[in-house]
Short mmCIF file of C-alpha atoms in Angstrom, two decimals:
data_model
loop_
_atom_site.label_atom_id
_atom_site.label_comp_id
_atom_site.label_asym_id
_atom_site.label_seq_id
_atom_site.Cartn_x
_atom_site.Cartn_y
_atom_site.Cartn_z
CA MET A 1 0.06 0.03 0.01
CA ARG A 2 1.41 3.28 -0.91
CA LEU A 3 2.25 5.83 1.78
CA SER A 4 -0.32 8.27 0.81
CA HIS A 5 -3.08 5.62 1.03
CA VAL A 6 -2.10 4.73 4.53
CA LYS A 7 -2.38 8.33 5.42
CA ASN A 8 -5.73 8.61 3.88
CA LEU A 9 -6.86 5.45 5.78
CA PHE A 10 -5.75 6.94 9.15
CA VAL A 11 -7.66 10.19 8.26
CA LEU A 12 -10.87 8.20 7.36
CA LEU A 13 -10.55 6.06 10.49
CA GLY A 14 -10.27 9.07 12.67
CA MET A 15 -13.40 10.82 11.00
CA LEU A 16 -15.35 7.59 11.52
CA SER A 17 -14.29 7.49 15.12
CA LEU A 18 -15.01 11.16 15.79
CA PRO A 19 -18.84 10.98 16.20
CA LEU A 20 -18.33 8.04 18.76
CA THR A 21 -16.15 10.16 20.86
CA LEU A 22 -18.57 13.04 20.77
CA SER A 23 -21.43 10.74 21.72
CA ALA A 24 -19.34 9.45 24.64
CA GLN A 25 -18.74 13.15 25.68
CA ASP A 26 -22.48 13.91 25.26
CA ALA A 27 -23.45 10.84 27.19
CA GLU A 28 -21.16 11.91 30.01
CA SER A 29 -22.48 15.32 30.07
CA GLU A 30 -26.13 14.00 30.06
CA ASN A 31 -25.31 11.59 33.03
CA ASN A 32 -23.59 14.45 35.03
CA ASP A 33 -26.63 16.86 34.32
CA ALA A 34 -29.08 13.98 35.27
CA ALA A 35 -27.02 13.42 38.49
CA PHE A 36 -27.23 17.23 39.21
CA GLN A 37 -30.95 17.39 38.93
CA SER A 38 -31.33 14.36 41.21
CA TRP A 39 -29.08 16.04 43.65
CA LEU A 40 -31.14 19.06 43.51
CA ALA A 41 -34.45 17.11 44.09
CA ASP A 42 -32.88 15.53 47.29
CA PHE A 43 -31.66 18.90 48.33
CA ARG A 44 -35.13 20.36 48.02
CA ASP A 45 -36.62 17.78 50.40
CA ASP A 46 -33.77 18.55 52.91
CA ALA A 47 -34.29 22.18 52.57
CA LEU A 48 -38.12 21.89 53.22
CA ALA A 49 -37.28 20.06 56.34
CA ARG A 50 -35.08 22.72 57.45
CA GLY A 51 -37.81 25.19 57.17
CA ILE A 52 -37.25 26.80 53.76
CA SER A 53 -40.60 27.75 52.37
CA ALA A 54 -41.83 25.78 49.29
CA SER A 55 -42.62 29.11 47.52
CA THR A 56 -38.87 30.09 47.94
CA LEU A 57 -37.69 26.59 46.58
CA ASP A 58 -40.00 26.94 43.77
CA SER A 59 -38.87 30.41 42.60
CA VAL A 60 -35.26 29.50 42.99
CA LEU A 61 -34.48 25.82 42.25
CA PRO A 62 -35.90 25.59 38.81
CA GLU A 63 -33.60 28.42 37.61
CA ILE A 64 -30.48 26.74 38.77
CA ARG A 65 -27.98 25.45 36.05
CA GLN A 66 -24.55 23.98 36.44
CA GLN A 67 -21.76 26.52 36.12
CA ARG A 68 -18.87 24.05 35.57
CA GLN A 69 -16.35 26.84 35.03
CA VAL A 70 -16.53 27.81 38.66
CA VAL A 71 -15.19 24.48 39.61
CA GLN A 72 -11.97 25.23 37.63
CA ALA A 73 -11.77 28.67 39.20
CA ASP A 74 -12.23 27.23 42.61
CA ARG A 75 -9.10 25.06 41.96
CA SER A 76 -6.84 27.77 40.86
CA GLN A 77 -7.43 30.72 43.09
CA ALA A 78 -4.78 33.59 42.61
CA GLU A 79 -4.21 33.76 46.35
CA PHE A 80 -2.54 30.43 46.39
CA VAL A 81 -0.95 30.04 42.83
CA ASN A 82 0.53 33.45 42.59
CA THR A 83 3.85 34.80 43.81
CA TYR A 84 3.79 37.43 46.44
CA GLU A 85 5.27 39.91 44.01
CA ARG A 86 2.70 39.22 41.40
CA TYR A 87 -0.36 39.27 43.80
CA LEU A 88 0.66 42.33 45.54
CA ARG A 89 0.41 44.26 42.09
CA ARG A 90 -3.10 44.64 43.18
CA VAL A 91 -1.95 47.65 45.51
CA ASN A 92 -1.43 49.81 42.45
CA PRO A 93 -1.75 53.43 41.78
CA SER A 94 -5.18 53.20 40.24
CA ARG A 95 -6.62 51.22 43.14
CA ILE A 96 -4.86 53.44 45.79
CA GLU A 97 -6.35 56.62 44.01
CA ALA A 98 -9.86 55.01 43.73
CA GLY A 99 -9.73 54.50 47.49
CA LYS A 100 -8.75 58.10 47.99
CA ALA A 101 -11.61 59.19 45.71
CA LEU A 102 -14.00 57.22 47.64
CA MET A 103 -12.89 58.95 50.87
CA GLU A 104 -13.47 62.21 49.09
CA GLU A 105 -16.83 61.28 48.14
CA HIS A 106 -18.11 59.35 51.30
CA GLY A 107 -15.44 60.12 53.85
CA ASP A 108 -17.52 61.67 56.63
CA MET A 109 -20.08 58.63 56.52
CA ILE A 110 -17.27 56.08 56.28
CA ARG A 111 -15.23 57.50 59.25
CA GLU A 112 -18.46 57.87 61.27
CA VAL A 113 -19.80 54.45 60.77
CA SER A 114 -16.28 52.82 61.03
CA ALA A 115 -15.53 54.33 64.28
CA GLN A 116 -18.88 53.26 65.77
CA TYR A 117 -17.46 49.55 65.38
CA GLY A 118 -13.98 50.46 66.65
CA VAL A 119 -12.30 49.81 63.29
CA GLN A 120 -10.10 52.31 61.54
CA HIS A 121 -11.88 53.33 58.33
CA ARG A 122 -8.86 52.65 56.02
CA PHE A 123 -9.07 49.01 56.41
CA VAL A 124 -12.74 48.87 55.68
CA VAL A 125 -12.16 50.81 52.50
CA ALA A 126 -9.28 48.57 51.56
CA ILE A 127 -11.22 45.52 51.95
CA LEU A 128 -13.92 46.99 49.60
CA GLY A 129 -11.01 47.84 47.19
CA LEU A 130 -9.71 44.28 47.00
CA GLU A 131 -13.18 42.68 46.93
CA SER A 132 -14.86 44.52 44.39
CA ASN A 133 -12.76 47.63 43.41
CA TYR A 134 -14.97 49.67 45.57
CA GLY A 135 -18.15 48.39 43.88
CA SER A 136 -17.08 48.93 40.30
CA PHE A 137 -16.17 45.41 39.52
CA PRO A 138 -19.29 43.71 37.92
CA ILE A 139 -20.68 40.94 39.94
CA THR A 140 -22.73 39.16 37.61
CA GLU A 141 -22.66 35.31 38.30
CA PRO A 142 -26.15 33.70 39.23
CA LEU A 143 -25.39 33.10 42.89
CA PHE A 144 -27.67 30.02 43.41
CA SER A 145 -26.31 28.27 40.34
CA VAL A 146 -22.72 28.87 41.53
CA ILE A 147 -23.18 27.72 44.99
CA ALA A 148 -25.13 24.67 43.86
CA THR A 149 -22.50 23.71 41.57
CA LEU A 150 -19.76 23.92 44.09
CA ALA A 151 -21.91 21.87 46.69
CA PHE A 152 -22.49 19.17 43.99
CA ASP A 153 -18.79 19.26 42.94
CA GLY A 154 -17.86 17.79 46.29
CA ARG A 155 -14.31 19.24 47.11
CA ARG A 156 -16.07 21.57 49.74
CA GLY A 157 -19.45 20.14 49.05
CA GLU A 158 -20.86 20.40 52.75
CA MET A 159 -19.66 23.95 53.22
CA PHE A 160 -21.36 25.17 49.92
CA ARG A 161 -24.36 23.07 50.79
CA ASN A 162 -24.90 25.09 53.96
CA GLU A 163 -24.25 28.31 52.03
CA LEU A 164 -26.90 27.37 49.64
CA TYR A 165 -29.26 26.77 52.58
CA ALA A 166 -28.19 30.40 53.99
CA ALA A 167 -28.83 31.93 50.54
CA LEU A 168 -32.39 30.56 50.36
CA GLU A 169 -33.00 31.78 53.98
CA ILE A 170 -32.02 35.41 52.81
CA ILE A 171 -34.80 35.11 50.13
CA ASP A 172 -37.20 33.55 52.77
CA LYS A 173 -36.70 36.39 55.23
CA GLY A 174 -37.25 39.00 52.42
CA TYR A 175 -33.75 40.46 52.69
CA ALA A 176 -33.30 40.26 48.83
CA THR A 177 -35.13 39.08 45.85
CA PRO A 178 -33.68 36.22 43.68
CA ASP A 179 -32.72 38.74 40.95
CA MET A 180 -30.67 40.63 43.42
CA MET A 181 -28.43 37.54 44.38
CA LYS A 182 -25.60 38.17 42.02
CA SER A 183 -22.20 36.97 42.93
CA SER A 184 -18.53 36.18 42.15
CA TRP A 185 -17.49 32.78 40.87
CA ALA A 186 -16.86 31.87 44.49
CA GLY A 187 -20.63 32.70 45.43
CA ALA A 188 -19.97 35.95 47.46
CA LEU A 189 -22.39 38.72 47.50
CA GLY A 190 -22.35 42.39 46.62
CA ILE A 191 -19.69 44.96 47.16
CA VAL A 192 -18.65 43.42 50.39
CA GLN A 193 -18.43 39.96 49.03
CA PHE A 194 -20.06 38.28 51.83
CA THR A 195 -20.81 34.50 51.71
CA PRO A 196 -24.70 34.16 52.41
CA SER A 197 -23.89 32.67 55.86
CA SER A 198 -21.80 35.87 56.69
CA PHE A 199 -24.73 37.96 55.28
CA LEU A 200 -27.06 36.39 57.89
CA ARG A 201 -24.65 36.66 60.72
CA LEU A 202 -22.86 39.96 60.18
CA ALA A 203 -24.61 42.14 57.67
CA VAL A 204 -26.09 45.38 59.17
CA ASP A 205 -29.21 47.52 58.29
CA HIS A 206 -27.28 50.63 59.56
CA ASP A 207 -29.50 53.24 57.96
CA GLY A 208 -32.55 51.46 59.55
CA ASP A 209 -34.55 51.47 56.27
CA GLY A 210 -35.70 47.84 56.91
CA ARG A 211 -33.38 46.19 54.33
CA ILE A 212 -29.68 45.29 54.32
CA ASP A 213 -28.29 46.81 51.00
CA LEU A 214 -24.81 45.36 50.35
CA TRP A 215 -25.02 46.19 46.57
CA THR A 216 -24.96 49.93 46.63
CA MET A 217 -22.00 51.97 48.51
CA GLY A 218 -23.52 53.30 51.68
CA PRO A 219 -23.88 52.89 55.39
CA ASP A 220 -25.00 49.31 55.26
CA VAL A 221 -21.92 48.38 53.16
CA ILE A 222 -19.47 50.13 55.56
CA ALA A 223 -21.18 48.90 58.80
CA SER A 224 -21.28 45.41 57.50
CA VAL A 225 -17.55 45.17 56.82
CA ALA A 226 -16.59 47.06 60.03
CA ASN A 227 -18.85 44.68 62.11
CA TYR A 228 -17.21 41.63 60.33
CA LEU A 229 -13.66 42.79 61.50
CA SER A 230 -14.94 44.01 65.00
CA SER A 231 -16.50 40.39 65.42
CA THR A 232 -13.12 38.96 65.30
CA GLY A 233 -11.80 40.99 68.15
CA TRP A 234 -10.24 44.06 66.19
CA ARG A 235 -8.17 46.52 68.25
CA ASP A 236 -8.35 49.98 67.05
CA ASP A 237 -5.19 50.90 68.99
CA GLN A 238 -3.29 48.75 66.88
CA THR A 239 -2.23 48.44 63.08
CA TRP A 240 -1.78 45.30 61.11
CA GLY A 241 1.97 45.02 61.15
CA ARG A 242 4.82 46.29 58.94
CA GLU A 243 7.10 45.33 56.02
CA VAL A 244 10.62 44.30 57.45
CA SER A 245 14.11 43.55 56.07
CA LEU A 246 15.53 40.25 57.34
CA PRO A 247 19.28 39.41 58.16
CA SER A 248 21.49 37.46 56.03
CA GLY A 249 20.04 33.93 55.79
CA GLY A 250 16.90 34.84 57.75
CA GLU A 251 14.60 33.28 55.29
CA GLN A 252 15.99 29.94 56.45
CA SER A 253 16.90 30.60 60.08
CA LEU A 254 13.88 32.66 61.30
CA PRO A 255 10.71 30.51 60.56
CA ALA A 256 9.87 28.33 63.45
CA PRO A 257 6.58 26.42 64.48
CA GLN A 258 3.84 28.19 66.51
CA GLU A 259 4.60 26.30 69.54
CA VAL A 260 8.17 27.53 69.92
CA GLY A 261 7.05 31.15 70.37
CA MET A 262 4.55 32.87 72.88
CA THR A 263 1.03 31.71 72.78
CA PRO A 264 -0.90 33.88 70.07
CA GLU A 265 -4.37 35.43 70.97
CA ALA A 266 -7.38 33.14 70.38
CA GLN A 267 -8.15 34.78 66.96
CA CYS A 268 -4.67 33.74 65.63
CA ARG A 269 -4.21 30.28 66.88
CA SER A 270 -5.79 28.39 64.24
CA PHE A 271 -3.30 30.02 61.63
CA GLN A 272 -0.71 27.78 62.50
CA SER A 273 1.36 28.53 59.28
CA MET A 274 2.10 31.96 60.53
CA GLY A 275 4.54 30.13 62.69
CA ALA A 276 6.11 31.59 66.07
CA TRP A 277 4.78 34.65 67.68
CA ARG A 278 7.41 36.71 69.63
CA PRO A 279 7.41 40.18 71.10
CA LEU A 280 9.07 43.01 68.85
CA SER A 281 12.03 43.11 71.07
CA ASP A 282 12.79 39.44 70.31
CA TRP A 283 12.51 40.06 66.58
CA GLN A 284 14.99 42.87 67.04
CA GLN A 285 17.48 40.64 68.86
CA LEU A 286 17.03 38.17 65.87
CA GLY A 287 18.16 40.96 63.44
CA VAL A 288 14.89 41.83 61.90
CA ARG A 289 14.61 45.58 61.10
CA ARG A 290 12.05 47.99 59.56
CA ALA A 291 12.18 47.92 55.88
CA ASP A 292 14.26 51.05 55.68
CA GLY A 293 16.96 49.42 58.14
CA SER A 294 15.98 51.12 61.35
CA ASN A 295 15.08 49.68 64.57
CA LEU A 296 11.62 48.11 65.14
CA PRO A 297 9.14 50.07 67.34
CA THR A 298 9.68 49.93 70.92
CA ARG A 299 6.12 49.00 71.79
CA ASP A 300 6.65 45.18 72.50
CA LEU A 301 3.50 43.88 70.49
CA PRO A 302 3.41 40.18 69.89
CA ALA A 303 4.25 39.64 66.12
CA ALA A 304 4.42 36.84 63.63
CA LEU A 305 6.81 36.84 60.64
CA ILE A 306 5.54 36.27 57.24
CA ILE A 307 8.30 35.65 54.59
CA GLY A 308 7.65 36.74 50.96
CA ASP A 309 8.93 35.02 47.88
CA GLU A 310 12.16 32.87 48.17
CA GLY A 311 15.36 35.03 47.61
CA ASP A 312 13.93 38.53 47.92
CA ASP A 313 14.75 38.72 51.65
CA LYS A 314 11.50 40.50 52.20
CA GLY A 315 9.26 39.83 55.27
CA TYR A 316 6.32 41.27 56.98
CA LEU A 317 5.87 41.45 60.72
CA VAL A 318 2.23 41.10 61.47
CA TYR A 319 0.06 41.67 64.66
CA ARG A 320 -3.22 40.37 65.91
CA ASN A 321 -5.26 42.60 63.64
CA PHE A 322 -3.74 40.70 60.71
CA CYS A 323 -5.53 37.79 61.88
CA SER A 324 -8.83 39.60 61.55
CA VAL A 325 -8.22 40.28 57.93
CA MET A 326 -7.37 36.65 57.53
CA ARG A 327 -10.90 35.91 58.79
CA TYR A 328 -12.20 37.75 55.61
CA ASN A 329 -10.13 35.69 53.33
CA PRO A 330 -7.58 33.17 55.08
CA ALA A 331 -4.64 33.84 52.57
CA PHE A 332 -1.39 35.73 53.55
CA ARG A 333 -1.33 37.37 50.02
CA TYR A 334 -4.86 38.71 50.40
CA ALA A 335 -4.34 39.98 53.88
CA LEU A 336 -0.98 41.63 52.87
CA SER A 337 -2.75 43.35 50.02
CA VAL A 338 -5.58 44.64 52.08
CA SER A 339 -2.99 45.98 54.90
CA LEU A 340 -0.69 47.64 52.43
CA LEU A 341 -3.62 49.21 50.43
CA ALA A 342 -5.02 50.62 53.77
CA ASP A 343 -1.85 52.31 54.66
CA ALA A 344 -1.36 53.61 51.01
CA ILE A 345 -4.83 55.19 51.13
CA ASP A 346 -4.18 56.97 54.30
CA ASP A 347 -0.42 57.87 53.02
CA ILE A 348 0.94 56.06 55.90
CA ARG A 349 4.56 55.31 55.52
CA ASP A 350 6.63 53.46 57.96
#
């Protein structure tokens, strides 16, 4: 058989097998959709048993569709796959200036409301900057479809199943309509990017108008973020920490497990990857200095050391308020971005 005939034969065989491959893919997709619909039917029974009204379920569940792209997004979060240098680019001039512009427009309200919860306003504003670019980032995903997909996926199925119950409770209690429930790919709501369970626990109707509006910049948004931080034991007589320079070889010699240092406050104990907590005076003795090379502050606050990218000799000494930001999003890169942005918005330079 001539070589050209062999090539044509392989092409023909490939064309003949193509519909079979597509059919197998289609069958897998159909089976997945059928399993998802069966899962929703079982979920409806459970939701009814938990007290969610049939009218709420009938208005929401038929509109739910699998959003398979969110599963991939859930497995590749920037907080965990980016370097520090790349992730911290979020603290850029445009985001800093937008934060300052927000303070120019709403500063009196933001300062007043934040102060009522004992939280410095710059941290509230910085969280809004990171979460939704101060409300300018389009939040358009259908919340119920996103959360149901992630609950069905199973990686964090039980957590998202509970978030789906909470989201339905928000509708059931009249806090929002189904059309309002738009989210990010992770199923977080509004400018503040609260999970539904956080909405129920911590969102605040600060202006007293009978509804909790987390979709429009105003007192409810500011109070809800401030209340979130306050609920974690925020201290308004402290800041978050500071960037520091490390001694030669410090990236290797300074890290130590949490049990080696002093016992951290309750809000920080679960973040064991932060390592040992030591008084600032101990870090001073170990050769850690401010970023400009000068001595650390004399106030002997307990601090943990977070080391940046390997080889950059850059680190951050963080205090207990940093743990409060970590409660909002438990990733070092995120909490550092919020903290650095907060200082930049208020022109705080160490």
